[in-house]
CSV table of N, CA and C in Angstrom, one decimal:
chain,number,residue,atom,x,y,z
A,1,UNK,N,4.2,-1.3,1.7
A,1,UNK,CA,3.0,-1.0,2.5
A,1,UNK,C,2.7,0.5,2.2
A,2,UNK,N,1.5,0.7,1.8
A,2,UNK,CA,1.0,2.1,1.5
A,2,UNK,C,0.1,2.5,2.7
A,3,UNK,N,0.4,3.6,3.3
A,3,UNK,CA,-0.3,4.1,4.5
A,3,UNK,C,-0.4,5.6,4.4
A,4,UNK,N,-1.3,6.2,5.2
A,4,UNK,CA,-1.3,7.6,5.4
A,4,UNK,C,-1.7,8.0,6.8
A,5,UNK,N,-1.3,9.2,7.2
A,5,UNK,CA,-1.6,9.7,8.5
A,5,UNK,C,-1.0,8.8,9.6
A,6,UNK,N,-1.8,8.5,10.6
A,6,UNK,CA,-1.3,7.8,11.8
A,6,UNK,C,-0.9,6.4,11.5
A,7,UNK,N,-1.2,5.8,10.4
A,7,UNK,CA,-0.8,4.5,10.1
A,7,UNK,C,0.7,4.4,9.5
A,8,UNK,N,1.3,5.5,9.2
A,8,UNK,CA,2.6,5.5,8.7
A,8,UNK,C,3.6,5.0,9.7
A,9,UNK,N,3.6,5.5,10.9
A,9,UNK,CA,4.5,4.9,11.9
A,9,UNK,C,4.3,3.5,12.2
A,10,UNK,N,3.0,3.0,12.2
A,10,UNK,CA,2.7,1.6,12.3
A,10,UNK,C,3.2,0.8,11.2
A,11,UNK,N,3.1,1.3,10.0
A,11,UNK,CA,3.7,0.6,8.8
A,11,UNK,C,5.2,0.5,8.9
A,12,UNK,N,5.8,1.6,9.4
A,12,UNK,CA,7.3,1.5,9.6
A,12,UNK,C,7.7,0.5,10.7
A,13,UNK,N,6.9,0.4,11.7
A,13,UNK,CA,7.2,-0.6,12.7
A,13,UNK,C,7.0,-2.0,12.2
A,14,UNK,N,5.9,-2.2,11.4
A,14,UNK,CA,5.7,-3.5,10.7
A,14,UNK,C,6.9,-3.9,9.8
A,15,UNK,N,7.4,-2.9,9.0
A,15,UNK,CA,8.5,-3.1,8.2
A,15,UNK,C,9.7,-3.6,8.9
A,16,UNK,N,9.9,-2.9,10.1
A,16,UNK,CA,11.1,-3.3,10.9
A,16,UNK,C,11.0,-4.7,11.4
A,17,UNK,N,9.8,-5.1,11.9
A,17,UNK,CA,9.5,-6.4,12.4
A,17,UNK,C,9.7,-7.5,11.3
A,18,UNK,N,9.1,-7.2,10.1
A,18,UNK,CA,9.3,-8.1,9.0
A,18,UNK,C,10.7,-8.3,8.6
A,19,UNK,N,11.5,-7.3,8.7
A,19,UNK,CA,13.0,-7.5,8.3
A,19,UNK,C,13.7,-8.2,9.4
A,20,UNK,N,13.5,-7.8,10.7
A,20,UNK,CA,14.2,-8.4,11.8
A,20,UNK,C,13.8,-9.9,12.0
A,21,UNK,N,12.5,-10.2,11.9
A,21,UNK,CA,12.1,-11.6,12.3
A,21,UNK,C,12.0,-12.5,11.1
A,22,UNK,N,11.8,-11.9,9.9
A,22,UNK,CA,11.6,-12.8,8.7
A,22,UNK,C,12.5,-12.5,7.6
A,23,UNK,N,13.3,-11.5,7.6
A,23,UNK,CA,14.3,-11.2,6.6
A,23,UNK,C,13.7,-10.5,5.4
A,24,UNK,N,12.4,-10.0,5.4
A,24,UNK,CA,11.8,-9.4,4.3
A,24,UNK,C,12.1,-7.9,4.2
A,25,UNK,N,12.5,-7.5,3.0
A,25,UNK,CA,12.7,-6.1,2.7
A,25,UNK,C,11.3,-5.5,2.4
A,26,UNK,N,11.0,-4.4,3.0
A,26,UNK,CA,9.7,-3.7,2.9
A,26,UNK,C,9.9,-2.2,2.6
A,27,UNK,N,9.1,-1.7,1.7
A,27,UNK,CA,9.1,-0.3,1.5
A,27,UNK,C,7.8,0.3,2.0
A,28,UNK,N,7.9,1.6,2.5
A,28,UNK,CA,6.8,2.3,3.0
A,28,UNK,C,6.5,3.4,2.0
A,29,UNK,N,5.2,3.6,1.6
A,29,UNK,CA,4.8,4.7,0.8
A,29,UNK,C,3.9,5.5,1.6
A,30,UNK,N,4.3,6.7,2.0
A,30,UNK,CA,3.4,7.6,2.8
A,30,UNK,C,2.6,8.5,1.8
A,31,UNK,N,1.3,8.2,1.7
A,31,UNK,CA,0.5,9.1,0.9
A,31,UNK,C,-0.1,10.2,1.8
A,32,UNK,N,0.3,11.4,1.6
A,32,UNK,CA,-0.2,12.5,2.5
A,32,UNK,C,-1.6,12.9,2.2
A,33,UNK,N,-2.1,12.6,1.0
A,33,UNK,CA,-3.5,12.8,0.7
A,33,UNK,C,-4.1,11.7,-0.2
A,34,UNK,N,-5.4,11.5,-0.1
A,34,UNK,CA,-6.1,10.5,-0.9
A,34,UNK,C,-6.7,11.2,-2.2
A,35,UNK,N,-6.9,12.5,-2.1
A,35,UNK,CA,-7.4,13.3,-3.2
A,35,UNK,C,-6.7,14.6,-3.3
A,36,UNK,N,-5.8,14.9,-4.2
A,36,UNK,CA,-5.4,13.9,-5.2
A,36,UNK,C,-4.5,12.8,-4.7
A,37,UNK,N,-4.6,11.7,-5.3
A,37,UNK,CA,-3.7,10.6,-4.9
A,37,UNK,C,-2.5,10.5,-5.8
A,38,UNK,N,-1.4,10.1,-5.3
A,38,UNK,CA,-0.1,10.1,-6.0
A,38,UNK,C,0.0,8.9,-6.9
A,39,UNK,N,-0.6,8.9,-8.0
A,39,UNK,CA,-0.7,7.7,-8.9
A,39,UNK,C,0.7,7.3,-9.3
A,40,UNK,N,1.6,8.2,-9.6
A,40,UNK,CA,2.9,7.9,-10.1
A,40,UNK,C,3.7,7.1,-9.0
A,41,UNK,N,3.5,7.5,-7.8
A,41,UNK,CA,4.2,6.8,-6.7
A,41,UNK,C,3.7,5.4,-6.5
A,42,UNK,N,2.4,5.2,-6.6
A,42,UNK,CA,1.7,3.9,-6.5
A,42,UNK,C,2.2,3.0,-7.6
A,43,UNK,N,2.1,3.5,-8.8
A,43,UNK,CA,2.5,2.7,-10.0
A,43,UNK,C,4.0,2.3,-9.9
A,44,UNK,N,4.8,3.2,-9.5
A,44,UNK,CA,6.3,2.9,-9.3
A,44,UNK,C,6.5,1.8,-8.3
A,45,UNK,N,5.8,1.9,-7.2
A,45,UNK,CA,5.9,0.9,-6.1
A,45,UNK,C,5.4,-0.4,-6.6
A,46,UNK,N,4.3,-0.5,-7.3
A,46,UNK,CA,3.8,-1.7,-7.8
A,46,UNK,C,4.8,-2.4,-8.8
A,47,UNK,N,5.3,-1.5,-9.7
A,47,UNK,CA,6.3,-2.1,-10.7
A,47,UNK,C,7.6,-2.6,-10.0
A,48,UNK,N,8.0,-1.9,-9.0
A,48,UNK,CA,9.3,-2.2,-8.4
A,48,UNK,C,9.1,-3.5,-7.5
A,49,UNK,N,8.0,-3.6,-6.8
A,49,UNK,CA,7.9,-4.7,-5.8
A,49,UNK,C,7.0,-5.8,-6.2
A,50,UNK,N,5.9,-5.5,-7.0
A,50,UNK,CA,4.9,-6.6,-7.4
A,50,UNK,C,4.0,-6.9,-6.2
A,51,UNK,N,4.1,-6.3,-5.1
A,51,UNK,CA,3.2,-6.5,-4.0
A,51,UNK,C,2.8,-5.2,-3.3
A,52,UNK,N,1.5,-5.0,-3.1
A,52,UNK,CA,1.0,-3.8,-2.5
A,52,UNK,C,0.1,-4.1,-1.3
A,53,UNK,N,0.4,-3.6,-0.2
A,53,UNK,CA,-0.5,-3.8,1.0
A,53,UNK,C,-0.9,-2.4,1.5
A,54,UNK,N,-2.2,-2.1,1.6
A,54,UNK,CA,-2.6,-0.9,2.2
A,54,UNK,C,-3.0,-1.1,3.6
A,55,UNK,N,-2.7,0.0,4.4
A,55,UNK,CA,-2.9,-0.1,5.9
A,55,UNK,C,-3.8,1.1,6.3
A,56,UNK,N,-5.0,0.8,6.8
A,56,UNK,CA,-5.9,1.9,7.2
A,56,UNK,C,-6.2,1.8,8.7
A,57,UNK,N,-6.4,3.0,9.3
A,57,UNK,CA,-6.7,3.0,10.7
A,57,UNK,C,-8.2,2.8,11.1
A,58,UNK,N,-9.0,2.5,10.1
A,58,UNK,CA,-10.4,2.2,10.3
A,58,UNK,C,-10.7,1.1,9.4
A,59,UNK,N,-12.0,0.8,9.1
A,59,UNK,CA,-12.4,-0.3,8.2
A,59,UNK,C,-11.7,-0.1,6.8
A,60,UNK,N,-11.5,-1.2,6.2
A,60,UNK,CA,-10.9,-1.2,4.9
A,60,UNK,C,-11.8,-0.5,4.0
A,61,UNK,N,-11.3,0.5,3.2
A,61,UNK,CA,-12.2,1.3,2.4
A,61,UNK,C,-11.5,2.2,1.4
A,62,UNK,N,-11.5,3.4,1.7
A,62,UNK,CA,-11.1,4.5,0.7
A,62,UNK,C,-9.7,4.3,0.2
A,63,UNK,N,-8.7,4.1,1.1
A,63,UNK,CA,-7.3,3.9,0.6
A,63,UNK,C,-7.2,2.7,-0.2
A,64,UNK,N,-7.7,1.5,0.2
A,64,UNK,CA,-7.6,0.3,-0.6
A,64,UNK,C,-8.3,0.4,-1.9
A,65,UNK,N,-9.4,1.0,-1.9
A,65,UNK,CA,-10.2,1.2,-3.2
A,65,UNK,C,-9.4,2.1,-4.1
A,66,UNK,N,-8.9,3.2,-3.7
A,66,UNK,CA,-8.2,4.2,-4.5
A,66,UNK,C,-7.0,3.6,-5.1
A,67,UNK,N,-6.2,2.9,-4.3
A,67,UNK,CA,-5.0,2.2,-4.7
A,67,UNK,C,-5.3,1.1,-5.7
A,68,UNK,N,-6.3,0.3,-5.5
A,68,UNK,CA,-6.7,-0.7,-6.4
A,68,UNK,C,-7.0,-0.1,-7.8
A,69,UNK,N,-7.8,1.0,-7.8
A,69,UNK,CA,-8.2,1.6,-9.0
A,69,UNK,C,-7.0,2.1,-9.8
A,70,UNK,N,-6.0,2.6,-9.1
A,70,UNK,CA,-4.8,3.1,-9.8
A,70,UNK,C,-4.1,1.9,-10.4
A,71,UNK,N,-3.9,0.9,-9.7
A,71,UNK,CA,-3.2,-0.3,-10.1
A,71,UNK,C,-3.9,-1.0,-11.3
A,72,UNK,N,-5.2,-1.2,-11.2
A,72,UNK,CA,-5.9,-1.9,-12.3
A,72,UNK,C,-6.1,-1.0,-13.5
A,73,UNK,N,-6.0,0.3,-13.3
A,73,UNK,CA,-6.3,1.2,-14.5
A,73,UNK,C,-5.0,1.7,-15.1
A,74,UNK,N,-3.8,1.2,-14.7
A,74,UNK,CA,-2.6,1.7,-15.3
A,74,UNK,C,-2.1,0.8,-16.4
A,75,UNK,N,-2.0,1.4,-17.6
A,75,UNK,CA,-1.4,0.6,-18.7
A,75,UNK,C,0.0,0.2,-18.5
A,76,UNK,N,0.7,0.9,-17.6
A,76,UNK,CA,2.1,0.6,-17.3
A,76,UNK,C,2.2,-0.7,-16.6
A,77,UNK,N,1.1,-1.2,-16.0
A,77,UNK,CA,1.1,-2.4,-15.2
A,77,UNK,C,0.5,-3.6,-15.9
A,78,UNK,N,-0.1,-3.4,-17.2
A,78,UNK,CA,-0.7,-4.5,-17.9
A,78,UNK,C,0.3,-5.6,-18.1
A,79,UNK,N,-0.2,-6.8,-17.8
A,79,UNK,CA,0.7,-8.0,-18.0
A,79,UNK,C,1.6,-8.2,-16.8
A,80,UNK,N,1.7,-7.3,-15.9
A,80,UNK,CA,2.6,-7.5,-14.7
A,80,UNK,C,1.8,-7.9,-13.5
A,81,UNK,N,2.0,-9.1,-13.0
A,81,UNK,CA,1.2,-9.5,-11.8
A,81,UNK,C,1.6,-8.6,-10.6
A,82,UNK,N,0.5,-8.1,-9.9
A,82,UNK,CA,0.7,-7.3,-8.7
A,82,UNK,C,-0.2,-7.9,-7.7
A,83,UNK,N,0.4,-8.4,-6.6
A,83,UNK,CA,-0.4,-9.0,-5.5
A,83,UNK,C,-0.8,-7.8,-4.6
A,84,UNK,N,-2.1,-7.7,-4.3
A,84,UNK,CA,-2.6,-6.6,-3.5
A,84,UNK,C,-3.3,-7.2,-2.2
A,85,UNK,N,-3.3,-6.4,-1.2
A,85,UNK,CA,-4.0,-6.8,0.1
A,85,UNK,C,-4.3,-5.5,0.8
A,86,UNK,N,-5.1,-5.6,1.8
A,86,UNK,CA,-5.5,-4.5,2.7
A,86,UNK,C,-5.7,-4.9,4.1
A,87,UNK,N,-5.2,-4.1,5.0
A,87,UNK,CA,-5.5,-4.4,6.4
A,87,UNK,C,-6.2,-3.1,7.1
A,88,UNK,N,-7.0,-3.4,8.0
A,88,UNK,CA,-7.7,-2.3,8.7
A,88,UNK,C,-8.5,-2.9,9.9
A,89,UNK,N,-9.3,-2.1,10.5
A,89,UNK,CA,-10.1,-2.6,11.6
A,89,UNK,C,-11.3,-3.4,11.1
A,90,UNK,N,-11.6,-4.5,11.8
A,90,UNK,CA,-12.7,-5.4,11.3
A,90,UNK,C,-14.0,-4.6,11.4
A,91,UNK,N,-14.8,-4.8,10.3
A,91,UNK,CA,-16.1,-4.1,10.2
A,91,UNK,C,-17.1,-4.9,11.1
A,92,UNK,N,-17.8,-4.2,11.9
A,92,UNK,CA,-18.7,-4.9,12.9
A,92,UNK,C,-20.1,-4.6,12.5
């Protein structure tokens, strides 16, 4: 789960619930800034897990878009399937 700001504690709580109730191991990546974005950390997480979920405290947008661009633009991930998803507030 990739999050920043106030969503980091929420991501940590989600990871705890996923482990306790479903037995899933989850990693949290705390991005302290979107610009510059920590491309190396995102690529490492994608290579290690194969699954990336971004969590935003507002409508899905900047974080999901930036992370997707890093994943799709990295030669280190060519040929490696990476499942991506995003959660945020519903757009009204």
